[in-house]
Each structure stands twice: as structure tokens, then as C-alpha cells.
Tab-separated table of C-alpha atoms in Angstrom:
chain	number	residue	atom	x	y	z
A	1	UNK	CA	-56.763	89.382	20.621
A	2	UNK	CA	-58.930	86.462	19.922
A	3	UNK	CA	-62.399	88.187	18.451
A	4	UNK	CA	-65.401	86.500	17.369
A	5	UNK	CA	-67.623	87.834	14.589
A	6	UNK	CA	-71.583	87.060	15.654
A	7	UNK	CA	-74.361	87.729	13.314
A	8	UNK	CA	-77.746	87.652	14.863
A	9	UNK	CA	-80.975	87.363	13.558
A	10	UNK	CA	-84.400	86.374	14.460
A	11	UNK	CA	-87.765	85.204	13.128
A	12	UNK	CA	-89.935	87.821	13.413
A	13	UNK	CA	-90.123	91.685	12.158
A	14	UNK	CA	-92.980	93.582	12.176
A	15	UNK	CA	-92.091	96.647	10.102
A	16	UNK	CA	-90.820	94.323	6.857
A	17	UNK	CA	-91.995	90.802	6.844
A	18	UNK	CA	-89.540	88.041	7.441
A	19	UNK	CA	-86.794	90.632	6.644
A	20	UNK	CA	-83.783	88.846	7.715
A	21	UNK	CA	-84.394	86.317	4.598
A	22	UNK	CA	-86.242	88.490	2.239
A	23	UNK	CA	-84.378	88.621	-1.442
A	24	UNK	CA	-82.707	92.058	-2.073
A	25	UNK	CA	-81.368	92.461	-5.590
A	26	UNK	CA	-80.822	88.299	-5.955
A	27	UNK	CA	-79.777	87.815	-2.272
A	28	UNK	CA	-81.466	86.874	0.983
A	29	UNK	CA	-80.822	90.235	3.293
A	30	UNK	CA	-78.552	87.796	5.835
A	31	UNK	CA	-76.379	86.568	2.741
A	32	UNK	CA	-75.026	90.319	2.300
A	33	UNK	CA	-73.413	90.059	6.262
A	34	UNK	CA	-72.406	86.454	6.533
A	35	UNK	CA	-70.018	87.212	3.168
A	36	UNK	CA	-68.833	90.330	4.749
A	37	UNK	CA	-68.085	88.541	7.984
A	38	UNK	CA	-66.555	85.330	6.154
A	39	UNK	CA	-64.711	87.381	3.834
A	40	UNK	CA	-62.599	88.870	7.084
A	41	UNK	CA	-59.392	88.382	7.541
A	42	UNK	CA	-59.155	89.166	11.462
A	43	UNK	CA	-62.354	87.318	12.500
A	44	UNK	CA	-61.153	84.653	14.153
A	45	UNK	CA	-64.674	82.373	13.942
A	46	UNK	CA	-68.014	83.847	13.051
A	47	UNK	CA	-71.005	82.319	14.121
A	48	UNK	CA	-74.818	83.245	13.725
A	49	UNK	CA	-77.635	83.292	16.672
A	50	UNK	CA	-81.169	82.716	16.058
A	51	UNK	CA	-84.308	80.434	17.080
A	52	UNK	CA	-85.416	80.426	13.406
A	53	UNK	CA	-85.206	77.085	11.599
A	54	UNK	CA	-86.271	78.693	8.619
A	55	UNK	CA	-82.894	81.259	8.697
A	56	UNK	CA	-80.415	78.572	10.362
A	57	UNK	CA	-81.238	76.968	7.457
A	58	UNK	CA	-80.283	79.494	5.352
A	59	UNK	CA	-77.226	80.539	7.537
A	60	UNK	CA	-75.436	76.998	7.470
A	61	UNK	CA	-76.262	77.038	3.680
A	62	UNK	CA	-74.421	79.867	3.050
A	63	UNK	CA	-71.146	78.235	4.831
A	64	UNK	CA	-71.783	79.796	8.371
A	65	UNK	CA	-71.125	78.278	11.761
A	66	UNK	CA	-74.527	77.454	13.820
A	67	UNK	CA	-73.377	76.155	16.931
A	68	UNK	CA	-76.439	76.810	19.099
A	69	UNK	CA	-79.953	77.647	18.702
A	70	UNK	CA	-81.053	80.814	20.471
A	71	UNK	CA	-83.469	80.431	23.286
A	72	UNK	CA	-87.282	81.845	22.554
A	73	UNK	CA	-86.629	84.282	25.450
A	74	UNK	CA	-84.170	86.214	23.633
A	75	UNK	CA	-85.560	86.481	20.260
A	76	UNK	CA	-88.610	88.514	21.145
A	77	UNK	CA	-89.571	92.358	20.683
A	78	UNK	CA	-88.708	93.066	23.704
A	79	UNK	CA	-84.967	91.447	23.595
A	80	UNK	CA	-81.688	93.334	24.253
A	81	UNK	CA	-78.690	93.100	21.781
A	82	UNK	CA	-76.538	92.530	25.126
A	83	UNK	CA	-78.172	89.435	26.105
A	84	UNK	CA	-78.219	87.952	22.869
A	85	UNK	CA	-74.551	88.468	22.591
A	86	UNK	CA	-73.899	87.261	26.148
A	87	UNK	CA	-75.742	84.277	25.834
A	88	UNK	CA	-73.006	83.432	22.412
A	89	UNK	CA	-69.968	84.575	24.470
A	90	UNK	CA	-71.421	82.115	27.478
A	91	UNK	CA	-72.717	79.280	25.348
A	92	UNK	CA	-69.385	78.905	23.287
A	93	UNK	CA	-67.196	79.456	26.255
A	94	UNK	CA	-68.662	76.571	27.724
A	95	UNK	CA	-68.072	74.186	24.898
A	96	UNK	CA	-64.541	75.557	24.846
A	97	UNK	CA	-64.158	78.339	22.773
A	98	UNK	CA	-63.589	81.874	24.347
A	99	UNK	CA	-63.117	85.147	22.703
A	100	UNK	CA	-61.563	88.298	24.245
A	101	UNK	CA	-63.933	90.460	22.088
A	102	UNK	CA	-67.000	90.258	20.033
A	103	UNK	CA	-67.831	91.878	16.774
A	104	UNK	CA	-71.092	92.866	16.297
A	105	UNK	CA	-72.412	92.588	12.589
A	106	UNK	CA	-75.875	93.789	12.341
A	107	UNK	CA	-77.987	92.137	9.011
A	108	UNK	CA	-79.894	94.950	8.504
A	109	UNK	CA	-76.515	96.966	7.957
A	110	UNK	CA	-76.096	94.657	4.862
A	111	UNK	CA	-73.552	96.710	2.511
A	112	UNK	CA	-70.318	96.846	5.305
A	113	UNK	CA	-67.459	95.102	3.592
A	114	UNK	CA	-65.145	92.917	4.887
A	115	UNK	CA	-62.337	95.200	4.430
A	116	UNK	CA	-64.330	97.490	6.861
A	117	UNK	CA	-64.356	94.893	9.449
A	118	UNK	CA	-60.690	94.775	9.619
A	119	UNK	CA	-59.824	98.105	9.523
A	120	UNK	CA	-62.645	98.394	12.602
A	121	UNK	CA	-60.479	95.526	14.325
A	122	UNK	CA	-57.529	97.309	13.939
A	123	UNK	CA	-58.099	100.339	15.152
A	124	UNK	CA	-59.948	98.931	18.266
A	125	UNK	CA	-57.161	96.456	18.738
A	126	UNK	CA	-54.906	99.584	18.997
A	127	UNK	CA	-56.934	101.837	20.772
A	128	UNK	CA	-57.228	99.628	23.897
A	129	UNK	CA	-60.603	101.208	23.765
A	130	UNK	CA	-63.692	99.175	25.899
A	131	UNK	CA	-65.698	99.370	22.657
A	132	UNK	CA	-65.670	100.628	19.018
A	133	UNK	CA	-68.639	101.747	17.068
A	134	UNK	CA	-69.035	102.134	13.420
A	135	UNK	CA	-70.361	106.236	13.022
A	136	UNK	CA	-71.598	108.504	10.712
A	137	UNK	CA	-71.115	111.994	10.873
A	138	UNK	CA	-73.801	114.582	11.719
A	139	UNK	CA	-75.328	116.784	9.090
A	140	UNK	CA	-74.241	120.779	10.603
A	141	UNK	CA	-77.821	121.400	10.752
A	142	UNK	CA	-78.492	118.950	12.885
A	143	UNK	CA	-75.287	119.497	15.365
A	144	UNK	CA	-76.379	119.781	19.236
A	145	UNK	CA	-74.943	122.726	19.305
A	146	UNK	CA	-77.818	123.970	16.827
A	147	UNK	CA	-80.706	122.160	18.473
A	148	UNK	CA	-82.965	123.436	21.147
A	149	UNK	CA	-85.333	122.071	24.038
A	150	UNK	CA	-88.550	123.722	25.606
A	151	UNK	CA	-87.830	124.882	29.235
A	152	UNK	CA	-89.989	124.701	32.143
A	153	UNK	CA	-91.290	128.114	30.930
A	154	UNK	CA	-92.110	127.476	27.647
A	155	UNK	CA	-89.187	128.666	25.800
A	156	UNK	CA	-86.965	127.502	23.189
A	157	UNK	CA	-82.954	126.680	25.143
A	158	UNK	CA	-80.166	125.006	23.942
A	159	UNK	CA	-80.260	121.637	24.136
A	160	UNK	CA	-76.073	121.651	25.303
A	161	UNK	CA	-76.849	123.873	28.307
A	162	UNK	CA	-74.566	126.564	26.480
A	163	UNK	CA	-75.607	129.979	26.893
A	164	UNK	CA	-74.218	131.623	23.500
A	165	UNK	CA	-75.470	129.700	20.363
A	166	UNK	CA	-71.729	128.924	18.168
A	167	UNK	CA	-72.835	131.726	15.104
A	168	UNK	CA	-70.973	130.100	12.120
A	169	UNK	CA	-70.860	126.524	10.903
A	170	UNK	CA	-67.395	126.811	10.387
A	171	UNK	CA	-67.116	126.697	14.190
A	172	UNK	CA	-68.947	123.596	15.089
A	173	UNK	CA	-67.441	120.652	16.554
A	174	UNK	CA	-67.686	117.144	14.131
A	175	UNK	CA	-70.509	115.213	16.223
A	176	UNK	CA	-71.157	111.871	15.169
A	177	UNK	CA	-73.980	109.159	15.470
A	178	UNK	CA	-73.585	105.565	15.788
A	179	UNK	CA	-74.879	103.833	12.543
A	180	UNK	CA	-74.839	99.765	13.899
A	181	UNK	CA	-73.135	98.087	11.453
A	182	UNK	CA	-70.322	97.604	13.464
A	183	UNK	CA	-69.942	97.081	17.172
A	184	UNK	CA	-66.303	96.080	18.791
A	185	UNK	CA	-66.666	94.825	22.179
A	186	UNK	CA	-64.411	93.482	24.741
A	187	UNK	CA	-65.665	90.289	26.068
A	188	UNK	CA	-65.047	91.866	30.078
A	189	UNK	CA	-66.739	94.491	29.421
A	190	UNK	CA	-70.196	92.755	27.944
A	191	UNK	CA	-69.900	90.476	30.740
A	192	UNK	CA	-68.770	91.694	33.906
A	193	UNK	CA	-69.548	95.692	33.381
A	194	UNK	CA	-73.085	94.480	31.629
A	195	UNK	CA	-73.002	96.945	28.242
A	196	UNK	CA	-71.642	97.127	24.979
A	197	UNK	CA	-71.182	100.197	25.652
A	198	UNK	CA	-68.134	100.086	28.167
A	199	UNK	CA	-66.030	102.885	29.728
A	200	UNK	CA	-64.023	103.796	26.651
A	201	UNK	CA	-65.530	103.994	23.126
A	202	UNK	CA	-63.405	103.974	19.986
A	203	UNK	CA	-64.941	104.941	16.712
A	204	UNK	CA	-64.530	104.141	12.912
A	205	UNK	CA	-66.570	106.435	9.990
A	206	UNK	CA	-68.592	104.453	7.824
A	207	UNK	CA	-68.551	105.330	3.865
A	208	UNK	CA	-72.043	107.189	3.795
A	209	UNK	CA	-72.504	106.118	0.313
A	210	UNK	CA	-72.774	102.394	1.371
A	211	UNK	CA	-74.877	103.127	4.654
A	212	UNK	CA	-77.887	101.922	4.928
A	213	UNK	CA	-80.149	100.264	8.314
A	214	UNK	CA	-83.188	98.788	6.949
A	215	UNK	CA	-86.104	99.388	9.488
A	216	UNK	CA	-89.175	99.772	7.263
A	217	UNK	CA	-90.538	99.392	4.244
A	218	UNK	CA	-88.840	102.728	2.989
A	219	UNK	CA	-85.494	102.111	3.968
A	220	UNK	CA	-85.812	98.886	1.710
A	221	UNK	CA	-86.837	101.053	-1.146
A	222	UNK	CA	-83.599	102.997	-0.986
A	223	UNK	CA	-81.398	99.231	-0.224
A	224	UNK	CA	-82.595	98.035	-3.440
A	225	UNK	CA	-81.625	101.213	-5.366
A	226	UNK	CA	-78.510	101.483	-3.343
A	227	UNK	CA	-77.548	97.664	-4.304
A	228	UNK	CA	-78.407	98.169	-7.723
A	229	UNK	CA	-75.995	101.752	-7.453
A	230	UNK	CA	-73.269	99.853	-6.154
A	231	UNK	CA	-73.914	96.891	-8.349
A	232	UNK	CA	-74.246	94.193	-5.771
């Protein structure tokens, strides 16, 4: 299985200004990913996407592959992760290079490692799984099973459609939420079933103590700390 490791990253970012390049702990944000993804050993070619000059500047300095600049269209607000990824799988496809999978690699997921990566590619190479997402593990108090919805007559149901509420913690079910710093997809299924999603999703847990998606201003807060923690 031929898999291709794409980092995107745009321009513009309204909750932290120019994010993608801003220094955390000695390093531009991007560097953190484009080591992870270089350091790989299953990766067959990893390439980054954007329509910033400013950060494919900084990409190709830091020894990754540019091959195309990303158009405008798909690097606003309102621009899905699927297109973005199509428009790689197309655009190096056509200049000869296909992939039978693509793995995702999020920069504001900055402290994956790139042992991580290729445990993630194993396990999704063996699970003949559509896709495989990275998860984290829900906290028991937050567990469907324990959260409710209003119904039509004001009143508090569960939000599973169960009738008995599951008493003890002991008895819940391990739930899990995806945590994006590490998407597996079949090539097929981004482009001819149009999701990253797919029929069949694999999963791999994250190490919580190295999570971290940096949306806002707060989240950087605790990236700093946590780079400084695990002395990056």
C-alpha cells in the first residue's frame, strides 16, 4: 500500500494569528508535523498544501516537498478538509504519482510522533478498514449513555434512545472521540465515495498526555506548557 503523508495549511486563522507559522517553544507550529511526518518510516512521500507564500516558504525550508500551490478556493473559512485532500490526490496523480491512501497530519495536532504514524499505518494497513482515525477516549462522565436531550415536552431523555439509564460506571461501554491528528484514508474512498469518512473506520488511541488541537488562544497556553513538559 502506497500512502502519502499530506500536511495542509493555510494563510489565514482567525482565532490565533498566523498560527500555522507562529513560534511555539523555538519552533514554527508547522515545523512540529513536517518532522513527525519526515521522520516516518511508512510514508511513502509527504507533501504540504497551501496558497501561502509566506508558509511554502517555510515548508520547503524545513526539507518538505511543495509540489503545487493550493488554489484560493480551497484555502478559505469556508473550505472542506476533503477537497483539499482531493485536489493533492488529483493534482499529483496527474503528474504521475498516485497513492492508494492518504495520511492526514493535521498542524495544529503538533506533538504526534512519527512512531505514531506508523503504528496508525499498520494497523489500518491490516484492518482493511475504509479509514482510520486517531481517538481519544471519553471521560465516564461524559459517556452518551450518561447524557440527556430535552424532548418535545420539555423533559430531560436520554440522548441513546435507551429507556433504563446504565446505574454504575463500571458498566459503561469505552466511547471514544476523534482527536485529528491522524486521519488514514483510502484513496477510493476520498474519491469515488466523496468522505474521509468511508464505510469502515479503524481506530488508533492517542497518548492523552501528548494531545493537544490548538484552536484558540487558550489551547496555545496549554501547547507551550505541554512542549516545555515534554521538553520539545
Amino acid at each position: 500500500m502506497k500512502i502519502l503523508g499530506l500536511i495542509p495549511a493555510r494563510g489565514g486563522s482567525k482565532g490565533i494569528p498566523n498560527k500555522n507559522r507562529k513560534v511555539l517553544n523555538g519552533k514554527p507550529l508547522l515545523q512540529y508535523t513536517i518532522e513527525a511526518a519526515l521522520g516516518s518510516k511508512l510514508l511513502n512521500r509527504v507533501v504540504f498544501s497551501s496558497e501561502d507564500e509566506t508558509l511554502i516558504k517555510l515548508a520547503k525550508s524545513l526539507g518538505v516537498e511543495v509540489p503545487f500551490v493550493r488554489p484560493s478556493n480551497l484555502s478559505n473559512d469556508n473550505s472542506g478538509t476533503l477537497e483539499v485532500v482531493q485536489h493533492a490526490i488529483k493534482n499529483l496523480k496527474e503528474n504521475g504519482d498516485g497513492f492508494d491512501a492518504v495520511c492526514l497530519l493535521q498542524v495544529t495536532n503538533p506533538f504526534r510522533t512519527s512512531e505514531f504514524i506508523d503504528e496508525a499505518i499498520k494497523k489500518f494497513k491490516t484492518s482493511g478498514a475504509d479509514t482510520l482515525l486517531s481517538v481519544l477516549k471519553v471521560p465516564h462522565e461524559y459517556n452518551p449513555h450518561w447524557t440527556f436531550k430535552v424532548s418535545e415536552s420539555g423533559h430531560l431523555k436520554l440522548a441513546t434512545g435507551e429507556k433504563q439509564i446504565i446505574k454504575r460506571r463500571q458498566d459503561l461501554p469505552d466511547v471514544y472521540h476523534r482527536d485529528g491528528a491522524i486521519y488514514l484514508i483510502k484513496s477510493d474512498t476520498i474519491l469515488n465515495q466523496n468522505t474521509i469518512y468511508g464505510k469502515t473506520i479503524s481506530y488508533i488511541e492517542s497518548n492523552p498526555k501528548r494531545h493537544i488541537n490548538i484552536d484558540t488562544a487558550k489551547d496555545w497556553e496549554k501547547a507551550v506548557e505541554l512542549s516545555k513538559n515534554l521538553n520539545l
